[in-house]
CSV table of C-alpha atoms in Angstrom, one decimal:
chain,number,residue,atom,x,y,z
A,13,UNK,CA,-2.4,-18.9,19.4
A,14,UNK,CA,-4.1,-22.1,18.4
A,15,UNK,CA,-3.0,-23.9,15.0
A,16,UNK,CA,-5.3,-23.6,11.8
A,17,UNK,CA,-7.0,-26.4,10.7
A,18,UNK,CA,-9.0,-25.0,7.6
A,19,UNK,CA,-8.4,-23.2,4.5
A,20,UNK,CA,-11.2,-21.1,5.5
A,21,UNK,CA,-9.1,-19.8,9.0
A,22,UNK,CA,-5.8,-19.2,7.1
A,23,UNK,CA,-8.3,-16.6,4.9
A,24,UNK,CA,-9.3,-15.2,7.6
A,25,UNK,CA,-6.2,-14.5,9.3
A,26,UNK,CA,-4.5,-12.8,6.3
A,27,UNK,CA,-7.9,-10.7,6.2
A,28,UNK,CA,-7.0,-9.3,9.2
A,29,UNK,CA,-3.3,-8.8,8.2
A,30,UNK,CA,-4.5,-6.9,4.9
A,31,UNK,CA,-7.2,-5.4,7.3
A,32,UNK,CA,-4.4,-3.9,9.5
A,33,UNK,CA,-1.8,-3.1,6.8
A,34,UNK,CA,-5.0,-0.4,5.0
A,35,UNK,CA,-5.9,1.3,8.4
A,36,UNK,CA,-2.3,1.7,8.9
A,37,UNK,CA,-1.6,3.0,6.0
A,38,UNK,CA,-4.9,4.9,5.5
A,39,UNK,CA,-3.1,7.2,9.2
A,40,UNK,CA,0.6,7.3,7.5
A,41,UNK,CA,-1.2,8.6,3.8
A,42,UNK,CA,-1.9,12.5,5.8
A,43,UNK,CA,1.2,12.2,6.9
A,44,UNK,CA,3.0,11.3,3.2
A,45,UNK,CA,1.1,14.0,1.7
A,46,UNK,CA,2.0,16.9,4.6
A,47,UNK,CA,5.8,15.5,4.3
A,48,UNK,CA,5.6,15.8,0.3
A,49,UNK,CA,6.8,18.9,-1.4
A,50,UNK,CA,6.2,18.1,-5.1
A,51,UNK,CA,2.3,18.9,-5.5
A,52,UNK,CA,1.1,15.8,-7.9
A,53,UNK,CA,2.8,13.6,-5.1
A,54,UNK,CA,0.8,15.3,-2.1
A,55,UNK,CA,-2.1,15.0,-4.2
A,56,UNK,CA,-1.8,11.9,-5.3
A,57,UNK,CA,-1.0,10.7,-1.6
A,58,UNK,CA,-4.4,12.2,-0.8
A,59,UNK,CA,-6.1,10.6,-3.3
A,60,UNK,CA,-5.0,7.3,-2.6
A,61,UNK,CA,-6.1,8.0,1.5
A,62,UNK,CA,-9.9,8.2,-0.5
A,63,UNK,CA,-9.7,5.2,-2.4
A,64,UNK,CA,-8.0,3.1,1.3
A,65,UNK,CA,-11.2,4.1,3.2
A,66,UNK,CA,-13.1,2.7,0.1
A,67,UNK,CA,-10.7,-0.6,0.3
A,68,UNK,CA,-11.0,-0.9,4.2
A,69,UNK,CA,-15.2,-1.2,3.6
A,70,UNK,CA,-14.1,-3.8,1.0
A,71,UNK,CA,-12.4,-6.0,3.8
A,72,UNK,CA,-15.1,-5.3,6.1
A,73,UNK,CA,-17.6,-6.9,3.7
A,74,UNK,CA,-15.5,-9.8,2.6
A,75,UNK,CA,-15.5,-10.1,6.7
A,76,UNK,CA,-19.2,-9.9,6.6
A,77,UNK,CA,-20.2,-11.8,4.0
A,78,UNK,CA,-17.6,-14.6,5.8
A,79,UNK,CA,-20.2,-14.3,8.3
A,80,UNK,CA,-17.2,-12.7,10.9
A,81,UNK,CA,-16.5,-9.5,12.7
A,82,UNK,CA,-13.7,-7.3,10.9
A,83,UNK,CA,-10.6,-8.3,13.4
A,84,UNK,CA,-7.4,-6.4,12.6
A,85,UNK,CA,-4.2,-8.9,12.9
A,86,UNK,CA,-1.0,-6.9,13.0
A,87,UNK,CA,1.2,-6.9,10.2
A,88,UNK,CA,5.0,-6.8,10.6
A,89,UNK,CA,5.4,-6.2,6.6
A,90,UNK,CA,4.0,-3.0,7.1
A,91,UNK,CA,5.1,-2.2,10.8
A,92,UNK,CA,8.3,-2.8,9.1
A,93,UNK,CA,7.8,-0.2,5.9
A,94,UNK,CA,6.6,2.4,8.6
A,95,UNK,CA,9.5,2.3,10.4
A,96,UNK,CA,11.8,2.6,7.6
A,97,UNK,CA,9.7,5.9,6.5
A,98,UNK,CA,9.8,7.1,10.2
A,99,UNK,CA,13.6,6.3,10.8
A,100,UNK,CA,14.1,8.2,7.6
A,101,UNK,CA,12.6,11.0,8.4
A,102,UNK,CA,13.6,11.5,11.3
A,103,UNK,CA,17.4,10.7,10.9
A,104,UNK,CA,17.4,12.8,7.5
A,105,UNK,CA,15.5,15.9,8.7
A,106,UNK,CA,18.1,18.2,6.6
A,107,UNK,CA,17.7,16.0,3.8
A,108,UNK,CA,16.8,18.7,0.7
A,109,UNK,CA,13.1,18.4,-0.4
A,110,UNK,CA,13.5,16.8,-3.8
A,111,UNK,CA,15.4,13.7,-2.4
A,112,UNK,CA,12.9,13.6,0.4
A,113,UNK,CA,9.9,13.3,-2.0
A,114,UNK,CA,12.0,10.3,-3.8
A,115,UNK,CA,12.5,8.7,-0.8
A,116,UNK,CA,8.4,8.8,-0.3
A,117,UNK,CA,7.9,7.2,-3.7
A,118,UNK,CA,10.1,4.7,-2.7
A,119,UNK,CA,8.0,3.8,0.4
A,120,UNK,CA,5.3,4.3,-1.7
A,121,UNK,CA,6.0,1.8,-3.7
A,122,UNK,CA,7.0,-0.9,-1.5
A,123,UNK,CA,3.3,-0.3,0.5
A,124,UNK,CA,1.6,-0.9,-2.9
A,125,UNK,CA,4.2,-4.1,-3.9
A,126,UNK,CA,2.9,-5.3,-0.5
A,127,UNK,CA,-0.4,-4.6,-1.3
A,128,UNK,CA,-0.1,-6.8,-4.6
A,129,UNK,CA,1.1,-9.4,-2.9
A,130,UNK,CA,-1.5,-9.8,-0.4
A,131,UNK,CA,-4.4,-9.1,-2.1
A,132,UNK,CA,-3.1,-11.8,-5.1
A,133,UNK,CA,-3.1,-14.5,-2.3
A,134,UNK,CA,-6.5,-13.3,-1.3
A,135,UNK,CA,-8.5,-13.3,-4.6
A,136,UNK,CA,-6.8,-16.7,-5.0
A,137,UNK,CA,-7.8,-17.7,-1.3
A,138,UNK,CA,-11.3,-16.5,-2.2
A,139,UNK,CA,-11.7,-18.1,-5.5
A,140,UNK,CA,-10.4,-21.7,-3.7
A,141,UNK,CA,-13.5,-21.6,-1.6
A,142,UNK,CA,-15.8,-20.5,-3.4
A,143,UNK,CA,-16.6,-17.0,-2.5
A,144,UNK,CA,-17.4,-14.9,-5.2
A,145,UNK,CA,-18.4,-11.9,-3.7
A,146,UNK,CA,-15.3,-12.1,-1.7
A,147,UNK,CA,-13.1,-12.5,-4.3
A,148,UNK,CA,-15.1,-9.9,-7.0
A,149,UNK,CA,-14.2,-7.3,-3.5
A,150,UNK,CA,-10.6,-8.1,-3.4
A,151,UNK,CA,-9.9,-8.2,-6.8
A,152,UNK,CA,-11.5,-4.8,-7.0
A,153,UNK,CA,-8.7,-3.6,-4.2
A,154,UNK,CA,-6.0,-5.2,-5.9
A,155,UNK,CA,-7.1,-3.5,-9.5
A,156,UNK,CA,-6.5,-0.1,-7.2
A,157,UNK,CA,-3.4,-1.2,-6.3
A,158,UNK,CA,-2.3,-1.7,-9.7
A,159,UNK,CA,-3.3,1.4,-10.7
A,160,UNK,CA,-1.8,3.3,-7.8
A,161,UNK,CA,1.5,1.4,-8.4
A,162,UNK,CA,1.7,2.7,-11.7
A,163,UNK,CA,1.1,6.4,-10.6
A,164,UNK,CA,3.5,6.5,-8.2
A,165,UNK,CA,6.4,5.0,-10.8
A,166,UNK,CA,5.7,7.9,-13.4
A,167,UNK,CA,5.5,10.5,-10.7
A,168,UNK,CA,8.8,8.8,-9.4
A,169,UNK,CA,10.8,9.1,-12.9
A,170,UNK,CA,9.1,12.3,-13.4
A,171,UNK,CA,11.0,13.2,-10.0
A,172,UNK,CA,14.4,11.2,-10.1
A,173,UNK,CA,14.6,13.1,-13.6
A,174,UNK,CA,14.2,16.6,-12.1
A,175,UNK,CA,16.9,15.8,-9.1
A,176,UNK,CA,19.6,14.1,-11.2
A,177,UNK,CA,22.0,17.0,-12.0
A,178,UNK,CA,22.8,17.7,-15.2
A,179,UNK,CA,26.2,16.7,-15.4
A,180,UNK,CA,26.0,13.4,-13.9
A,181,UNK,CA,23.2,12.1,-16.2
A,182,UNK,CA,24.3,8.6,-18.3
A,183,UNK,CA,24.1,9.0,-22.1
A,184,UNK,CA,22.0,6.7,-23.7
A,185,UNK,CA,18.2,5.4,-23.4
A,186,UNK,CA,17.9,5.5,-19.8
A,187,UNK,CA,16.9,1.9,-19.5
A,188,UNK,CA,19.3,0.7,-17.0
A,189,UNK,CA,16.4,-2.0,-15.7
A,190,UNK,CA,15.8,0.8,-12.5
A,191,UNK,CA,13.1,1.2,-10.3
């Protein structure tokens, strides 16, 4: 692959990582929400497979208003996350349906912290060159992030909460600095 030589190309590159993580993970959302046993969980999985199509058209316009063709660039990060959830799955089949449904907000929230992360560098990217409408797109996707992040933390303590037997729960506030 040829070296970059412009700020402009580096954007473009890492819009076709982002481009690639949110197809990926708009295929792997069915599957979270077939695999999730707590309703709010499969519902919210659902819901957040709605608003990635809506953040896949985003990317394609930032593409288009670059003047390029939407071009996919594979991502490792997620690559990586997806095999962790498929490894798990697979090698914890037995695993009882509560701890499961943990283990999916946990995935969960490492795709969004992902998510975060690359769409930060992006609006900055954007905003460095001078593309509004760019960055007014990606700041939009990254908002949704946000937002999704902090759904999937409450349904996680909501969850961890349920699981933890009652004998084994700490005294105190509960603040131990956890996920």
């Amino acid at each position: 692959m040829p070296a970059l030589s412009e700020p402009r190309e580096l954007f473009l590159e890492e819009l076709g990582d982002i481009y690639y993580a949110e197809k990926t993970i708009e295929k792997m959302l069915g599957t979270l929400a077939r695999e999730a046993s707590d309703e709010e969980l499969a519902a919210g999985f659902e819901e957040h497979r709605a608003q990635t199509r809506e953040q896949i058209e985003n990317v394609e316009r930032v593409f288009e208003a670059l003047g390029s063709r939407p071009k996919a660039k594979q991502c490792p990060g997620i690559d990586g996350i997806k095999e962790e959830h498929d490894e798990f799955m697979s090698e914890h089949s037995g695993t009882p349906a509560e701890l499961c449904d943990l283990f999916l907000t946990g995935a969960a929230s490492r795709t969004e912290h992902y998510e975060i992360a690359a769409y930060t560098g992006l609006v900055g990217m954007a905003r460095a060159l001078g593309e509004r409408e760019s960055a007014s797109l990606l700041q939009e996707n990254l908002r949704q992030e946000k937002e999704t992040l902090k759904a999937v933390e409450a349904v996680a303590k909501r969850l961890a909460k349920s699981a933890t037997p009652r004998g084994s729960r700490r005294s105190g506030n509960g603040s131990a600095g956890g996920r």
